Short mmCIF file of C-alpha atoms and ligand atoms in Angstrom, two decimals:
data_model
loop_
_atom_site.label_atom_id
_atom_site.label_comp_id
_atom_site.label_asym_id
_atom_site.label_seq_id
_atom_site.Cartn_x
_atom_site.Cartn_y
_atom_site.Cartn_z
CA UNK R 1 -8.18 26.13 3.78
CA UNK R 2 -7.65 23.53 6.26
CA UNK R 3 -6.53 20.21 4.83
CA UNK R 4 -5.14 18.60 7.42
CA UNK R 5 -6.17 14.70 8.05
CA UNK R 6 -5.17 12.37 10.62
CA UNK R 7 -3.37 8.84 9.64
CA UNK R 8 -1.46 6.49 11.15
CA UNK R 9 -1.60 8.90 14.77
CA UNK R 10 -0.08 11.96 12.43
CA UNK R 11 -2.11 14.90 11.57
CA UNK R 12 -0.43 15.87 8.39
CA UNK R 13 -1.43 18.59 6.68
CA UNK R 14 -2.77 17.59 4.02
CA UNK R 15 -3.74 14.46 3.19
CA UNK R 16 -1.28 13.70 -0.34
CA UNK R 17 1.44 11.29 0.62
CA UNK R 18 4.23 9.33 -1.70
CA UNK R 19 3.55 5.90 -1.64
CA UNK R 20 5.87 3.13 -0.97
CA UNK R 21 8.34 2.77 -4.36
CA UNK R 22 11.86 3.87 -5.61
CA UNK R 23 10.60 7.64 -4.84
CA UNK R 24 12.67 7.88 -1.53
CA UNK R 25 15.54 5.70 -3.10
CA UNK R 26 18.18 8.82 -3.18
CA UNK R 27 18.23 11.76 -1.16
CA UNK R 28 18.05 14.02 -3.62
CA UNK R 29 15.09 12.81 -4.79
CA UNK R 30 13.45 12.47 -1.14
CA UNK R 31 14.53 16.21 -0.76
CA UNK R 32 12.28 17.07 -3.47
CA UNK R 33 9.48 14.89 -2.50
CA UNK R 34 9.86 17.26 0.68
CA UNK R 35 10.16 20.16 -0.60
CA UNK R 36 6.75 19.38 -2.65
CA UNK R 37 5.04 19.62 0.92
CA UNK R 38 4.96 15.53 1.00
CA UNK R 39 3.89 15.21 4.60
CA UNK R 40 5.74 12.29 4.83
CA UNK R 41 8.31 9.86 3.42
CA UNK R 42 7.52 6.35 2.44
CA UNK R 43 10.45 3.64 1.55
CA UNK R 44 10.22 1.02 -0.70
CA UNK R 45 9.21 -2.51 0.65
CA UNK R 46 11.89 -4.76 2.11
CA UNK R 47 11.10 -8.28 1.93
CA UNK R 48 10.58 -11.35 3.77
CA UNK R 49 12.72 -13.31 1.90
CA UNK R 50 16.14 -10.89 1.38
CA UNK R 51 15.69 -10.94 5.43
CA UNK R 52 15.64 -14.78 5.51
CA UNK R 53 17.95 -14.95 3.07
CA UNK R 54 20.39 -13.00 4.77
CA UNK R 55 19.71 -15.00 7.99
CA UNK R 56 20.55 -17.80 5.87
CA UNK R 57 23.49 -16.83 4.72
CA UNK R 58 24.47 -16.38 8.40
CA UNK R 59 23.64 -19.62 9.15
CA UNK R 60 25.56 -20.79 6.93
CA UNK R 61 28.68 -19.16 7.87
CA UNK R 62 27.95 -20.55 11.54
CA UNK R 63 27.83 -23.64 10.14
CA UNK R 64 23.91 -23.79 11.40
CA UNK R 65 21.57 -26.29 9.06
CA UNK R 66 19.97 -24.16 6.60
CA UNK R 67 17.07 -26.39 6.29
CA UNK R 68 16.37 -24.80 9.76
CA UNK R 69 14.68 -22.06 7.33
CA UNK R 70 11.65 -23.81 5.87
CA UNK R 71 11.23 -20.87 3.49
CA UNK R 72 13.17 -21.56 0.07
CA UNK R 73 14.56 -18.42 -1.02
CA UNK R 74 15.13 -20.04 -4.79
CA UNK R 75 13.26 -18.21 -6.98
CA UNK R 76 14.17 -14.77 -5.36
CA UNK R 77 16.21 -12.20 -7.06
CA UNK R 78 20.38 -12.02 -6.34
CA UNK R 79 21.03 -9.41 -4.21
CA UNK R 80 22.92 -7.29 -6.01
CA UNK R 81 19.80 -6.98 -8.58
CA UNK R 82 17.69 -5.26 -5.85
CA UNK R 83 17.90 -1.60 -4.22
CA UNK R 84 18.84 -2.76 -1.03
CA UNK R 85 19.87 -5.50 1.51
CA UNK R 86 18.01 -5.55 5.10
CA UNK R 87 21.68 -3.72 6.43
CA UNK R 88 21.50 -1.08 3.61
CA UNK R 89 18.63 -0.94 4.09
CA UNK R 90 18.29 0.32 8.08
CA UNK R 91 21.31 2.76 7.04
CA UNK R 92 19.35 3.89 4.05
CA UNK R 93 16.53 4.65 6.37
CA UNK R 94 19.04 6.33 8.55
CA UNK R 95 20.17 8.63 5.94
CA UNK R 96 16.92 9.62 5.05
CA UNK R 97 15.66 10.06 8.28
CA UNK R 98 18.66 12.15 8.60
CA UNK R 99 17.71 14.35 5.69
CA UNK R 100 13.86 15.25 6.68
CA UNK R 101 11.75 17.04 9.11
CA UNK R 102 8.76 14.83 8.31
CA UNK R 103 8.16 11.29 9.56
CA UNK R 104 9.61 8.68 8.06
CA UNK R 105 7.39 5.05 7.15
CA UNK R 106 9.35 1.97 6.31
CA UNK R 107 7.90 -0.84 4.66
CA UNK R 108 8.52 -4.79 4.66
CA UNK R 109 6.21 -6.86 2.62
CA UNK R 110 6.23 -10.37 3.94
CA UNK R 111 3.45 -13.29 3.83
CA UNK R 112 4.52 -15.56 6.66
CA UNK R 113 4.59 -15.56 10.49
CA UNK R 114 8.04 -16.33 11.44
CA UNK R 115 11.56 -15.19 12.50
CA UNK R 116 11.93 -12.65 10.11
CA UNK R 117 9.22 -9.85 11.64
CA UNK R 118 11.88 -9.53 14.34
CA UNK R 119 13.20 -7.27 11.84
CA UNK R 120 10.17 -4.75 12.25
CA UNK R 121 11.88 -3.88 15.68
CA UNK R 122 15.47 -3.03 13.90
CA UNK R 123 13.96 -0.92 11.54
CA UNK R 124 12.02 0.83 14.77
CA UNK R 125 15.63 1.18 16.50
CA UNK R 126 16.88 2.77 12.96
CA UNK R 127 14.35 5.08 13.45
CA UNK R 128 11.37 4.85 11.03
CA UNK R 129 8.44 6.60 12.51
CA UNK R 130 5.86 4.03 11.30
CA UNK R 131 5.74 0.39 9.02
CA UNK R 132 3.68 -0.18 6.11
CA UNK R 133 2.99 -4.00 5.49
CA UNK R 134 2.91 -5.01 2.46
CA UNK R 135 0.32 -8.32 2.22
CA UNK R 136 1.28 -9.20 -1.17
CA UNK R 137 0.27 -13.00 -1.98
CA UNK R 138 -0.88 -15.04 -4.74
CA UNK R 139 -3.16 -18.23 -3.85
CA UNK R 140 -2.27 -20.72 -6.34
CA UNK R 141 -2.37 -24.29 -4.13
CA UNK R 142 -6.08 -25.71 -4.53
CA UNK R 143 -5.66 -26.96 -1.38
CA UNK R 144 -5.13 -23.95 0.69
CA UNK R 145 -8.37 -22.34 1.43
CA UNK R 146 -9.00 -18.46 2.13
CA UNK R 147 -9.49 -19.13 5.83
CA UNK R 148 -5.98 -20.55 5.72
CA UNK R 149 -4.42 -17.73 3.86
CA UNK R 150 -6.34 -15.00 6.03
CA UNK R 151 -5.69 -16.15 9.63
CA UNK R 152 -1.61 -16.36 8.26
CA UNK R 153 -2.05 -12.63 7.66
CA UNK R 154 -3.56 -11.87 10.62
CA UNK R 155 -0.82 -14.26 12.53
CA UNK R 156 2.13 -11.66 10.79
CA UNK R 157 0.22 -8.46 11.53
CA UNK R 158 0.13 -9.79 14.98
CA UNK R 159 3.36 -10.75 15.47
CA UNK R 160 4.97 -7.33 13.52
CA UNK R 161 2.50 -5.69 16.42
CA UNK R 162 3.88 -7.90 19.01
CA UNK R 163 7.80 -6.40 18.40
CA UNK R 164 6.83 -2.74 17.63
CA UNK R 165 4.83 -0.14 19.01
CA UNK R 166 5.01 2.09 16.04
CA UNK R 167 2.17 2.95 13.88
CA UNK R 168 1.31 0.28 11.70
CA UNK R 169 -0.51 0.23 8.35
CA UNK R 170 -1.34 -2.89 6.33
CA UNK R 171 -1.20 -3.20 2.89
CA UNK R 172 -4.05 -4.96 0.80
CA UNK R 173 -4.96 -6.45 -2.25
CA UNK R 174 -8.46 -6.73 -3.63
CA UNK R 175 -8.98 -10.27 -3.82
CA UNK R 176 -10.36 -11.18 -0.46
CA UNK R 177 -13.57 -12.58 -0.84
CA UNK R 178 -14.86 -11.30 2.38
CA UNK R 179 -12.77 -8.46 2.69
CA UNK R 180 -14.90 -6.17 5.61
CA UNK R 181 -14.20 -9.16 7.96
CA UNK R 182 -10.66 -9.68 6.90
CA UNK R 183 -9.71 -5.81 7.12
CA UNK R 184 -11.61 -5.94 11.03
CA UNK R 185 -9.59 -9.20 11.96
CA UNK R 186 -6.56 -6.74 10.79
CA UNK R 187 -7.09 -3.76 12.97
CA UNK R 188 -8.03 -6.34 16.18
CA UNK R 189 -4.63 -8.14 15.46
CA UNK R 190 -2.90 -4.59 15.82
CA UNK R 191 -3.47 -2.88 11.96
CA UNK R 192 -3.71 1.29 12.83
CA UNK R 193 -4.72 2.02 9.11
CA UNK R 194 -5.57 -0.28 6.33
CA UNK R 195 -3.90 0.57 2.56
CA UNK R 196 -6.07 -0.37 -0.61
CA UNK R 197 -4.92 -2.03 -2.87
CA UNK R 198 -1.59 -3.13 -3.57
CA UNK R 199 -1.39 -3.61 -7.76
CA UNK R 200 -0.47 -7.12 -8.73
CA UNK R 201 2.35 -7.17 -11.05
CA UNK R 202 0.36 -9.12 -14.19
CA UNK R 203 2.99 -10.11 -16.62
CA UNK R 204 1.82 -10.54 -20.65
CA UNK R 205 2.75 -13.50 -22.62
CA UNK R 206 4.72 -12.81 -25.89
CA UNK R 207 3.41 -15.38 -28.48
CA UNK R 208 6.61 -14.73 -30.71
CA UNK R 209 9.23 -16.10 -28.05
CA UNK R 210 7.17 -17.89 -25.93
CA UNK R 211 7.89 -16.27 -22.97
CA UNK R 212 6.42 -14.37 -19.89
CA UNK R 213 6.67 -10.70 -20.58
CA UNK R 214 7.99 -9.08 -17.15
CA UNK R 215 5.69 -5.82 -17.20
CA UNK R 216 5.31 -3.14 -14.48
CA UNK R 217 2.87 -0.43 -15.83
CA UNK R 218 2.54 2.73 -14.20
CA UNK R 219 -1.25 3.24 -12.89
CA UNK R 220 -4.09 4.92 -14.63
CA UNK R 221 -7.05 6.33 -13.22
CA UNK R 222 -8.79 3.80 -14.33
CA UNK R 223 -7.91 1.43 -11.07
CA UNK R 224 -9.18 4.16 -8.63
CA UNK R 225 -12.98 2.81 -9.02
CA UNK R 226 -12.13 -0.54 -7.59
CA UNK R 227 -10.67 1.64 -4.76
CA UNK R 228 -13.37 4.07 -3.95
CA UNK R 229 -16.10 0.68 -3.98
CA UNK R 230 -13.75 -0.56 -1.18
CA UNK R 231 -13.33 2.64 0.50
CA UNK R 232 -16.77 3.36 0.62
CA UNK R 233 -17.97 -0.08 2.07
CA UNK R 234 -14.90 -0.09 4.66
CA UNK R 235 -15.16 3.22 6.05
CA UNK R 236 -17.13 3.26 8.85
CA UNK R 237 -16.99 -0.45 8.96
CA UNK R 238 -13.73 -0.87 10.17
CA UNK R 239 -12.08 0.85 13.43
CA UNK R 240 -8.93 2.08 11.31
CA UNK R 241 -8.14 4.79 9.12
CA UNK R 242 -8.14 4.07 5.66
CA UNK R 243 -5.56 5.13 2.55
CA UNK R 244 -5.95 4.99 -0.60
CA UNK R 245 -3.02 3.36 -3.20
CA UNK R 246 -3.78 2.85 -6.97
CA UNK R 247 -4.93 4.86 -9.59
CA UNK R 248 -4.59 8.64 -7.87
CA UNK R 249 -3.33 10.77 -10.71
CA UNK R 250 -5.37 14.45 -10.22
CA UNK R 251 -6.37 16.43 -7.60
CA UNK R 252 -10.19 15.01 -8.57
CA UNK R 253 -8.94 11.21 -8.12
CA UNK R 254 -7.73 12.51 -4.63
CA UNK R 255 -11.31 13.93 -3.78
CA UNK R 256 -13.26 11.23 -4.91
CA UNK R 257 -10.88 9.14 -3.04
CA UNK R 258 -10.95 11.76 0.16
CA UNK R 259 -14.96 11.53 -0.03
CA UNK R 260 -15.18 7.64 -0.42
CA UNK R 261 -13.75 7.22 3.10
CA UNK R 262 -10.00 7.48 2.70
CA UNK R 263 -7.97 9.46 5.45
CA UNK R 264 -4.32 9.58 3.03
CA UNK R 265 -3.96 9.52 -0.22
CA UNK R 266 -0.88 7.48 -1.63
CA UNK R 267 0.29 8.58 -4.99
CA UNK R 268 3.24 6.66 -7.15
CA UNK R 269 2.86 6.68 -10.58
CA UNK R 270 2.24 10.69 -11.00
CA UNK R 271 5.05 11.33 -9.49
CA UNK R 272 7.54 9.21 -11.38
CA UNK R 273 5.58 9.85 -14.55
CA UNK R 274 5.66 14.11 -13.83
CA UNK R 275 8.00 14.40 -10.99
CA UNK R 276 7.94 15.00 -7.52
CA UNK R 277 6.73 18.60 -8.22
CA UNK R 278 3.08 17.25 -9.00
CA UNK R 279 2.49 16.71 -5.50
CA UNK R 280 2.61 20.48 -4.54
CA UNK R 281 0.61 20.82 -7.84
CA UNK R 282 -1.99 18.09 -7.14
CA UNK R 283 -1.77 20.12 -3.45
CA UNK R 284 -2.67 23.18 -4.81
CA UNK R 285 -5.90 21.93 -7.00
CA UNK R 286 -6.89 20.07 -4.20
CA UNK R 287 -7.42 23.28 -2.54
CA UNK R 288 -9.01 25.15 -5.16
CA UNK R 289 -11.42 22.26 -5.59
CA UNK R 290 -12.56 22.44 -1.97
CA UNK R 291 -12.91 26.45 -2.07
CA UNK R 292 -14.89 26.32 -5.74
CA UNK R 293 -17.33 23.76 -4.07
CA UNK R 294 -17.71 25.73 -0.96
CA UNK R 295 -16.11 23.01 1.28
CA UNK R 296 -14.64 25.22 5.01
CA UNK R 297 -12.22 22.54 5.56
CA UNK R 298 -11.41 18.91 3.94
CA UNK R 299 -11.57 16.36 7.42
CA UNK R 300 -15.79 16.98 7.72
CA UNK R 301 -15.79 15.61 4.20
CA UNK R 302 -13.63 11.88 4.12
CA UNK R 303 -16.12 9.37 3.22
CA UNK R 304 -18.72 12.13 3.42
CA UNK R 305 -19.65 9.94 0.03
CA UNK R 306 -19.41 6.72 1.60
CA UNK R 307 -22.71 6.22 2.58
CA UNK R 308 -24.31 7.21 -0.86
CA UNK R 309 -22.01 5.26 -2.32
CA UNK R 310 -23.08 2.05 -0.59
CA UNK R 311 -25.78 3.06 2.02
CA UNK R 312 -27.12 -0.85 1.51
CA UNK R 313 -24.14 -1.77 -0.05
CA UNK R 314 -25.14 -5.34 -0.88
CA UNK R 315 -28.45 -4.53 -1.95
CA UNK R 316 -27.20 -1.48 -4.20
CA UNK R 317 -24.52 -3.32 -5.14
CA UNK R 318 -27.02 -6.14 -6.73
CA UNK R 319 -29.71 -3.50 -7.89
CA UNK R 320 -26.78 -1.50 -9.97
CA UNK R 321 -25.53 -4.85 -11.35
CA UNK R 322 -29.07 -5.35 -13.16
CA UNK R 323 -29.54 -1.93 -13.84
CA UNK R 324 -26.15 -1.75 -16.07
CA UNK R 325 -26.73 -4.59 -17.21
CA UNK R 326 -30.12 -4.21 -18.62
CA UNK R 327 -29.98 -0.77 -19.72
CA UNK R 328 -26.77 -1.20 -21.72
CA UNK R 329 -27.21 -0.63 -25.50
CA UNK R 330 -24.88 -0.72 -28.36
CA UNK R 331 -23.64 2.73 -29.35
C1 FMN U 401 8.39 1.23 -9.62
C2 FMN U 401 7.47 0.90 -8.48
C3 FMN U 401 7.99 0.35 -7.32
C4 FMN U 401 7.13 0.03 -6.25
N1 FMN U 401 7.66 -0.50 -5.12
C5 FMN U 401 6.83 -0.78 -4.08
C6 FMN U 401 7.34 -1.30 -2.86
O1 FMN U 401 8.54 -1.49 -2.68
N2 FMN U 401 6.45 -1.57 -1.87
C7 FMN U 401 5.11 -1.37 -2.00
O2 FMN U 401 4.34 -1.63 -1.07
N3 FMN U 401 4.60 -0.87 -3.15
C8 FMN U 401 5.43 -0.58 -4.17
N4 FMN U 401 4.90 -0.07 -5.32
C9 FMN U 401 3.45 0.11 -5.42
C10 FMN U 401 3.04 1.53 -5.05
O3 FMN U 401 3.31 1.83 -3.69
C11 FMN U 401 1.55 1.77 -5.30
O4 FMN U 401 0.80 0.96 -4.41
C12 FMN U 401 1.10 1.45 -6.71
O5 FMN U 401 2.02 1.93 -7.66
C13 FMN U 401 -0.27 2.06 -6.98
O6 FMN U 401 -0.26 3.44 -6.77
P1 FMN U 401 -0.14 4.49 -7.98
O7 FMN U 401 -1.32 4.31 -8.85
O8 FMN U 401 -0.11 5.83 -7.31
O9 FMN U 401 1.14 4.16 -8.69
C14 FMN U 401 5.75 0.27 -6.38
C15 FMN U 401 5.25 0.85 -7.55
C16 FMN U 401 6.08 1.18 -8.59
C17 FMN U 401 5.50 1.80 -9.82
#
């Protein structure tokens, strides 16, 4: 069975690939993510501010004004609480690049045009084979309208584009409200491949203390709907292969994923919940799916579901609204 996909100007073959997290933190562990038949690697995120931070700290010991770096780095964690630093970080990537036959993608997650994409090109020179960027905002200033916040984006895809010529994917959340002409302003700033959707980490309030509960949950399947919606109206809609992040647990989330329009298929939580060994697994049923349901070869089939999913999507979109609505009844 041929399962082979293209994304990001690779044809893997297959289409399951480890997401960006601590999976490729250790080369043991990246060693068996490899040996599972990933078809690539993907690092964690570095971000914006540990590489301002760091050029802060420079400053400093040039005796440069800090202020010179409008971007506060307060609130950020120390750096000895995260993985890595941007220099442990290119070595890291070194190491691991090092350790693999298959292509290697880096990520930075960063909000802001600015001096700190120059780092895309050092982690090119360390030798990453592609860069995932990581959108990850929060609007919370009434003042700043989505227009604002969209054309930013668009100004750091098109600046990381501007110092790399690496394949570049681009990391979404959900909450655009006109997300078809955000993810198209995307690909025309440079974007090869758009990623949906990063999770937002939603911390719980604990009425006994007080306090903010820091929570990271691992995904359920539950998320993937959101996903295959957006996959479905996107593909087709947008010049750029699309990948799917959120929610991918089975070989079935994968197909319904594959079929709503998505060319990868990034999967996280599995595999730090059963190990990197699920991904040969969820390989495996992916391919028995395909040959129970008669399918030659996987490619003819991504968003083969796309348009029934949303062949009007607005209209369909309304008309399924009232239909749920009006047809729900208490069990
Ligand atoms: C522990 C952990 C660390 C993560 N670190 C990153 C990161 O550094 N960069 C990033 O873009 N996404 C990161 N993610 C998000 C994942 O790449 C993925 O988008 C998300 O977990 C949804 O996919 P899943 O349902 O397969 O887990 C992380 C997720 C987890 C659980």
């Amino acid at each position: 069975m041929d399962l082979s996909t293209r994304y990001l100007g690779f044809t893997l073959p297959h289409p399951l690939v480890p997401g960006a997290g601590p999976l490729a933190d250790d080369l043991d562990t990246v060693r068996r993510v490899e040996d599972a038949g990933a078809p690539l690697i993907a690092l964690r995120s570095l971000f914006e501010e540990q590489v301002v931070g760091e050029q802060m700290a420079l400053a400093r010991a040039l005796d440069m004004p800090s202020e010179s770096f409008a971007e506060a780095t307060h609130w950020f964690p120390d750096a000895q609480d995260l993985a890595f630093g941007p220099e442990e970080y290119l070595e890291h990537l070194g190491r691991v690049k090092a350790a693999v036959r298959v292509p290697v993608v880096a990520s930075l997650n960063g909000t802001t045009p600015g001096g700190w994409v120059d780092f895309a090109h050092r982690i090119a020179q360390a030798g990453a084979d592609a860069i995932e960027l990581n959108l990850y905002d929060l609007a919370t200033d009434p003042a700043t309208t989505s227009a604002t916040i969209e054309a930013r984006h668009v100004e750091v895809v098109r600046e990381v584009r501007r110092r790399i010529r690496l394949p570049l994917a681009v990391k979404l959340s959900p909450f655009f409200t006109a997300l078809p002409n955000f993810a198209a302003a995307l690909v025309e700033a440079g974007a090869d491949a758009i990623v949906l959707f990063n999770r937002f980490y939603q911390p719980d309030l604990d009425l006994e203390t007080l306090e903010v509960k820091p929570e990271l949950r691992l995904s359920s399947p539950v998320e993937l709907n959101l996903r295959l919606r957006w996959l479905a109206i996107l593909h087709g809609r947008v010049r750029a292969p699309l990948a799917v992040t959120g929610g991918v647990h089975s070989a079935q989330d994968a197909v319904k994923a594959l079929f709503a329009g998505a060319s990868a298929v990034q999967v996280v939580s599995a595999l730090l919940l059963h190990g990197p060994a699920h991904l040969a697994k969820m390989r495996g049923d992916l391919e028995r799916w395909l040959e129970e349901h008669d399918y030659p070869a996987l490619a003819p089939s991504i968003g083969s579901m796309s348009h029934a999913h949303c062949a009007s999507p607005h209209l369909i979109e309304r008309a399924n609204y009232v239909r749920i609505l009006h047809t729900w009844r208490p069990g």
